[in-house]
Coordinates of C-alpha atoms and ligand atoms in Angstrom, one line a residue:
M197 CA -155.5 78.4 -87.9
A198 CA -157.8 78.8 -84.8
T199 CA -156.2 79.1 -81.4
I200 CA -157.5 78.2 -78.0
R201 CA -158.3 81.9 -77.5
D202 CA -160.5 81.9 -80.5
V203 CA -162.4 78.9 -79.1
A204 CA -162.7 80.6 -75.7
K205 CA -164.0 83.8 -77.2
L206 CA -166.6 82.1 -79.4
A207 CA -167.8 79.9 -76.5
G208 CA -167.9 82.8 -74.1
V209 CA -165.7 81.1 -71.5
S210 CA -162.0 81.4 -70.3
T211 CA -159.1 79.6 -72.0
T212 CA -158.7 77.6 -68.8
T213 CA -162.2 76.3 -69.1
V214 CA -161.6 75.3 -72.8
S215 CA -158.4 73.5 -71.6
H216 CA -160.3 71.6 -68.9
V217 CA -163.0 70.5 -71.4
L218 CA -160.4 69.3 -73.9
N219 CA -158.3 67.5 -71.4
D220 CA -161.1 66.4 -69.1
T221 CA -159.1 67.6 -66.1
R222 CA -161.9 69.3 -64.0
F223 CA -165.6 69.4 -63.7
V224 CA -167.2 71.9 -66.2
S225 CA -170.9 72.6 -66.4
E226 CA -172.8 70.8 -69.2
Q227 CA -173.7 74.2 -70.7
A228 CA -170.1 75.4 -70.9
K229 CA -169.0 72.1 -72.2
A230 CA -171.5 72.1 -75.0
A231 CA -170.5 75.7 -75.9
V232 CA -166.8 74.8 -76.1
E233 CA -167.5 71.7 -78.2
A234 CA -169.6 73.7 -80.6
A235 CA -166.9 76.3 -80.9
V236 CA -164.2 73.7 -81.5
K237 CA -166.3 72.2 -84.3
Q238 CA -167.2 75.5 -85.9
L239 CA -163.5 76.7 -85.9
N240 CA -162.1 73.3 -86.8
Y241 CA -159.8 73.7 -83.8
V242 CA -156.9 71.2 -83.5
P243 CA -155.2 71.2 -80.1
N244 CA -151.4 71.6 -80.4
A245 CA -149.8 68.2 -79.6
V246 CA -146.6 69.8 -78.3
A247 CA -148.4 72.2 -76.0
R248 CA -150.5 69.3 -74.7
S249 CA -147.4 67.2 -74.0
L250 CA -145.8 70.2 -72.2
K251 CA -148.7 70.0 -69.8
G252 CA -147.7 66.5 -68.9
G253 CA -149.8 64.6 -71.4
S254 CA -148.4 62.2 -74.0
S255 CA -146.8 63.5 -77.2
R256 CA -147.5 60.2 -79.0
V257 CA -144.0 60.5 -80.4
L258 CA -141.1 58.0 -79.9
G259 CA -137.4 58.6 -80.7
M260 CA -135.1 56.1 -82.2
L261 CA -131.3 56.4 -82.1
V262 CA -129.4 54.3 -84.7
T263 CA -125.6 54.3 -85.2
D264 CA -125.5 53.0 -88.8
S265 CA -128.6 53.2 -91.0
N266 CA -126.5 52.4 -94.1
N267 CA -126.6 48.7 -93.2
P268 CA -129.8 47.3 -95.0
F269 CA -130.4 45.3 -91.8
Y270 CA -131.1 48.5 -89.9
A271 CA -133.1 50.0 -92.8
D272 CA -135.4 46.9 -92.7
L273 CA -135.7 47.0 -88.9
I274 CA -136.4 50.7 -88.9
Q275 CA -139.2 50.3 -91.4
W276 CA -140.8 47.6 -89.2
V277 CA -140.4 49.8 -86.1
D278 CA -142.1 52.7 -87.9
K279 CA -144.9 50.4 -89.0
V280 CA -145.5 49.0 -85.6
A281 CA -145.3 52.5 -83.9
Y282 CA -147.8 53.8 -86.4
R283 CA -150.2 50.9 -85.7
H284 CA -150.0 51.9 -82.0
G285 CA -150.8 55.6 -82.8
Y286 CA -147.2 56.9 -82.4
N287 CA -144.9 58.9 -84.7
L288 CA -141.3 58.0 -84.9
I289 CA -138.4 60.5 -84.9
L290 CA -135.3 58.8 -86.3
C291 CA -131.8 60.1 -85.4
N292 CA -128.6 58.6 -86.9
T293 CA -125.7 59.2 -84.6
Q294 CA -123.2 57.8 -87.1
G295 CA -121.3 56.4 -84.2
C296 CA -120.5 60.0 -83.0
A297 CA -120.8 60.6 -79.2
E298 CA -121.4 64.3 -79.6
R299 CA -124.3 63.8 -82.1
A300 CA -125.8 61.1 -79.8
S301 CA -126.0 63.5 -76.9
D302 CA -127.3 66.4 -79.0
Y303 CA -130.0 64.1 -80.3
I304 CA -130.9 62.9 -76.8
D305 CA -131.3 66.6 -75.7
M306 CA -133.4 67.3 -78.8
L307 CA -135.7 64.3 -78.2
N308 CA -136.1 65.4 -74.6
Q309 CA -137.0 68.9 -75.7
R310 CA -139.6 67.4 -78.1
R311 CA -141.1 65.6 -75.1
V312 CA -140.9 62.2 -76.8
D313 CA -142.6 59.6 -74.7
G314 CA -139.8 57.1 -74.9
M315 CA -136.7 56.1 -77.0
L316 CA -135.4 53.0 -78.8
V317 CA -131.7 52.8 -78.9
M318 CA -130.0 50.6 -81.5
S319 CA -126.5 49.4 -80.9
A320 CA -126.2 51.4 -77.7
D321 CA -122.5 50.9 -77.6
A322 CA -121.4 52.5 -74.3
R323 CA -118.7 54.5 -76.1
Q324 CA -121.2 56.1 -78.4
V325 CA -124.2 56.7 -76.1
P326 CA -123.4 57.3 -72.4
M327 CA -126.3 55.7 -70.6
S328 CA -126.3 58.5 -68.0
A329 CA -127.3 60.9 -70.7
F330 CA -130.8 59.4 -71.0
G331 CA -131.8 60.4 -67.4
A332 CA -135.3 59.1 -66.6
M333 CA -136.4 58.7 -70.2
P334 CA -138.3 55.4 -70.8
L335 CA -135.8 53.4 -72.9
V336 CA -135.4 50.1 -74.7
L337 CA -132.0 49.0 -75.9
M338 CA -131.9 46.9 -79.1
D339 CA -129.2 44.8 -80.7
S340 CA -125.8 45.1 -79.1
G341 CA -126.2 47.2 -76.0
P342 CA -124.0 47.0 -72.9
A343 CA -124.9 43.9 -70.8
E344 CA -124.5 45.6 -67.4
V345 CA -127.3 48.1 -67.9
G346 CA -130.5 47.1 -66.0
C347 CA -133.0 48.6 -68.5
D348 CA -135.2 46.9 -71.0
R349 CA -133.4 45.2 -73.8
I350 CA -134.3 43.2 -76.9
L351 CA -131.7 41.1 -78.7
D352 CA -131.3 38.3 -81.1
D353 CA -129.6 35.3 -79.6
S354 CA -126.3 35.8 -81.4
E355 CA -124.5 33.0 -79.7
R356 CA -127.1 30.6 -81.0
G357 CA -126.9 32.1 -84.5
G358 CA -123.1 31.6 -84.5
Y359 CA -123.6 28.1 -83.3
L360 CA -126.2 27.3 -86.0
A361 CA -124.1 28.6 -88.8
T362 CA -121.0 26.7 -87.7
K363 CA -122.8 23.5 -86.9
Y364 CA -124.4 23.5 -90.3
L365 CA -121.0 23.9 -92.0
L366 CA -119.7 21.0 -89.9
E367 CA -122.6 18.9 -90.8
Q368 CA -121.9 19.5 -94.5
G369 CA -118.5 17.9 -93.9
H370 CA -116.3 21.0 -93.5
T371 CA -113.6 20.7 -90.9
H372 CA -111.6 23.9 -91.7
I373 CA -114.0 26.7 -91.1
G374 CA -112.9 30.3 -90.8
I375 CA -114.9 33.0 -89.1
L376 CA -115.0 36.7 -90.0
A377 CA -116.3 38.1 -86.8
G378 CA -117.6 41.6 -86.4
P379 CA -115.7 44.1 -84.2
L380 CA -114.6 42.2 -81.2
N381 CA -115.6 45.0 -78.8
K382 CA -119.3 44.5 -79.7
K383 CA -121.3 42.1 -77.7
N384 CA -123.1 40.6 -80.7
S385 CA -119.8 39.9 -82.4
Q386 CA -118.4 38.3 -79.3
N387 CA -121.5 36.1 -79.0
R388 CA -121.4 35.0 -82.6
L389 CA -117.8 33.9 -82.1
E390 CA -118.8 32.1 -78.9
G391 CA -121.4 30.1 -80.9
Y392 CA -118.6 29.2 -83.4
R393 CA -116.5 28.0 -80.6
R394 CA -119.3 26.0 -79.0
A395 CA -120.1 24.2 -82.3
Y396 CA -116.4 23.2 -82.6
A397 CA -116.3 22.2 -78.9
E398 CA -119.0 19.6 -79.6
T399 CA -116.7 17.8 -82.1
N400 CA -113.3 16.3 -81.8
L401 CA -112.0 18.9 -84.2
E402 CA -110.1 22.1 -83.5
Y403 CA -109.9 25.4 -85.3
A404 CA -106.7 27.3 -85.7
S405 CA -106.5 30.8 -84.2
T406 CA -105.5 32.2 -87.6
W407 CA -109.0 31.2 -88.9
V408 CA -110.5 33.8 -86.6
Q409 CA -110.4 37.2 -88.3
S410 CA -112.6 40.3 -87.6
G411 CA -113.9 43.3 -89.5
D412 CA -116.2 46.2 -88.9
F413 CA -119.5 44.7 -90.1
S414 CA -119.1 46.5 -93.5
Y415 CA -118.5 45.2 -97.1
Q416 CA -114.9 46.4 -96.9
G417 CA -114.4 44.9 -93.4
G418 CA -115.5 41.5 -94.9
Y419 CA -113.2 42.0 -97.9
D420 CA -110.2 42.8 -95.8
A421 CA -110.8 40.0 -93.2
M422 CA -111.2 37.5 -96.0
A423 CA -108.0 38.7 -97.7
A424 CA -106.2 38.2 -94.4
L425 CA -107.7 34.8 -93.9
L426 CA -106.7 33.7 -97.4
Q427 CA -103.1 34.6 -96.6
Q428 CA -102.9 32.1 -93.8
R429 CA -101.4 28.7 -94.4
G430 CA -103.8 25.7 -94.1
R431 CA -106.7 27.0 -96.2
V432 CA -110.2 26.9 -94.9
S433 CA -113.0 25.3 -97.1
A434 CA -115.8 27.3 -95.5
V435 CA -116.3 30.7 -93.9
F436 CA -119.0 32.0 -91.5
A437 CA -119.2 35.8 -91.8
G438 CA -120.5 37.9 -88.9
N439 CA -123.1 39.6 -91.1
D440 CA -124.3 39.6 -94.7
L441 CA -122.4 42.7 -95.7
M442 CA -119.2 41.1 -94.6
A443 CA -120.1 37.9 -96.4
M444 CA -120.6 39.8 -99.6
G445 CA -117.3 41.7 -99.2
A446 CA -115.6 38.3 -98.4
A447 CA -117.1 36.8 -101.6
R448 CA -115.5 39.5 -103.6
A449 CA -112.0 38.9 -102.0
A450 CA -112.4 35.2 -102.6
S451 CA -113.3 35.6 -106.3
E452 CA -110.4 38.0 -106.8
Q453 CA -108.2 35.0 -105.8
G454 CA -109.9 32.7 -108.3
L455 CA -112.1 30.9 -105.7
R456 CA -115.7 30.1 -106.7
I457 CA -118.6 30.0 -104.2
P458 CA -119.7 27.4 -103.3
Q459 CA -117.5 25.0 -105.4
D460 CA -114.2 26.2 -103.8
L461 CA -115.4 28.0 -100.7
S462 CA -118.6 27.7 -98.8
L463 CA -120.0 30.8 -97.2
V464 CA -122.7 31.6 -94.6
G465 CA -123.7 35.1 -93.6
Y466 CA -125.8 36.6 -90.8
D467 CA -129.0 38.8 -90.8
D468 CA -130.7 37.7 -94.0
I469 CA -130.9 41.3 -95.4
P470 CA -133.2 41.7 -98.4
G471 CA -130.2 41.5 -100.8
A472 CA -129.1 38.0 -99.5
Q473 CA -131.6 36.1 -101.7
Y474 CA -130.5 38.1 -104.8
F475 CA -126.8 37.6 -104.2
N476 CA -125.0 35.3 -106.7
P477 CA -125.2 32.6 -105.5
P478 CA -128.1 33.2 -103.2
L479 CA -126.6 33.5 -99.7
T480 CA -127.2 30.9 -97.0
T481 CA -127.5 32.9 -93.9
I482 CA -128.8 33.2 -90.3
Q483 CA -132.0 35.2 -90.2
Q484 CA -132.7 37.6 -87.5
P485 CA -136.5 37.9 -86.8
V486 CA -136.7 41.6 -87.7
Q487 CA -140.5 42.0 -87.6
Q488 CA -140.6 40.3 -84.2
L489 CA -137.7 42.4 -83.0
A490 CA -139.7 45.6 -83.9
E491 CA -143.0 44.3 -82.5
Q492 CA -141.4 43.4 -79.1
A493 CA -139.3 46.5 -78.9
I494 CA -142.3 48.7 -79.2
E495 CA -144.4 46.5 -76.8
L496 CA -141.6 46.7 -74.2
L497 CA -141.3 50.5 -74.6
L498 CA -145.0 51.0 -74.2
K499 CA -145.0 48.9 -71.1
R500 CA -142.2 50.9 -69.7
I501 CA -143.9 54.2 -70.5
A502 CA -147.1 53.0 -68.8
D503 CA -145.2 51.8 -65.7
P504 CA -141.8 53.5 -65.4
K505 CA -141.0 51.6 -62.1
R506 CA -141.3 48.0 -63.4
A507 CA -138.1 45.9 -63.3
G508 CA -136.0 45.8 -66.5
E509 CA -136.7 43.0 -68.9
C510 CA -134.4 41.3 -71.4
A511 CA -136.1 39.6 -74.3
M512 CA -134.0 37.3 -76.5
L513 CA -135.2 36.2 -80.0
A514 CA -134.2 33.0 -81.7
P515 CA -132.4 33.3 -85.1
T516 CA -132.9 30.6 -87.8
L517 CA -130.8 29.2 -90.6
I518 CA -131.9 30.0 -94.1
E519 CA -130.5 27.5 -96.6
R520 CA -129.7 28.9 -100.0
H521 CA -126.9 28.0 -102.4
S522 CA -123.6 29.4 -101.0
V523 CA -122.7 26.2 -99.2
A524 CA -121.6 23.0 -100.9
P525 CA -121.2 19.7 -99.0
L526 CA -117.5 18.6 -98.8
N527 CA -116.9 15.0 -99.9
Ligands
RIB231 O1 -124.4 46.4 -86.5 C1 -124.0 45.4 -87.3 C2 -124.7 44.1 -87.2 O2 -125.3 43.9 -85.9 C3 -125.8 44.0 -88.1 O3 -125.5 43.6 -89.4 C4 -126.7 43.1 -87.4 O4 -126.1 41.8 -87.5 C5 -126.6 43.6 -86.0 O5 -127.0 42.6 -85.1

């Protein structure tokens, strides 16, 4: 593969002149410029992107930190982020921290060394990713980042999502509605629970504290939370699960106790992962606008890269209810 030296030698100029021609950083005579361009063409020379970024240019690479790419919601979102980044002429380096603080800071160092232009940070739970570790790196937080951080963030309106799910169940005549919230130390779980409370507060009904269970946003977490809910006295007729994975785990726990969905128990999930429509019965759920999340996250990040001093922005996207067949009206 040709190097910058080969180009300089063939063109009869110094490597510095070649660099100035390629980066358009200083006046170079037309004659020298033409010689360099001809040599580049003849040798099929491709400038090294990393070397160029070391000289202060753009690497056209973005990093993305995720804590849990096993959840199909993230797989879907990552696919969109990658598509949108590509459309803008960027490559994406994906790093899965698996919720481990040590891995997270190693990845941040590595992405810094690779001179990425900016990073997207999913679920930037303060315990997993110390914000100070990012230094001056252009950054956009997605999903459930800590609220106090003044940097750019893009979120779905989880409070509204929780409200929509619960209100829908109330409108279907259910008065005893359980919630299987996600981990209660996560902002999005807290907000979904807040939405549940707001929907109840608009009625003259009350929910029992034992109807509020939580899990870790996994199938097993949903299974365990549902099993705990079914042990309570005063059975619920409907359940809102904090995400689709938990809804699916909950359905299994319910069926092991002889309950059919939706005849004996109505169920609403959250996310609208691709599997939700193939679930049996197809799952009624709250859809997060994944494509829009990806588009706006990249847009925000590119704006931050172009203008590192602009004030932090928080964009909130509206979730919607997708009606399928896991809820039955209560007569
Ligand atoms: O990280 C778990 C959950 O948070 C996902 O299922 C999705 O709902 C996200 O917002």
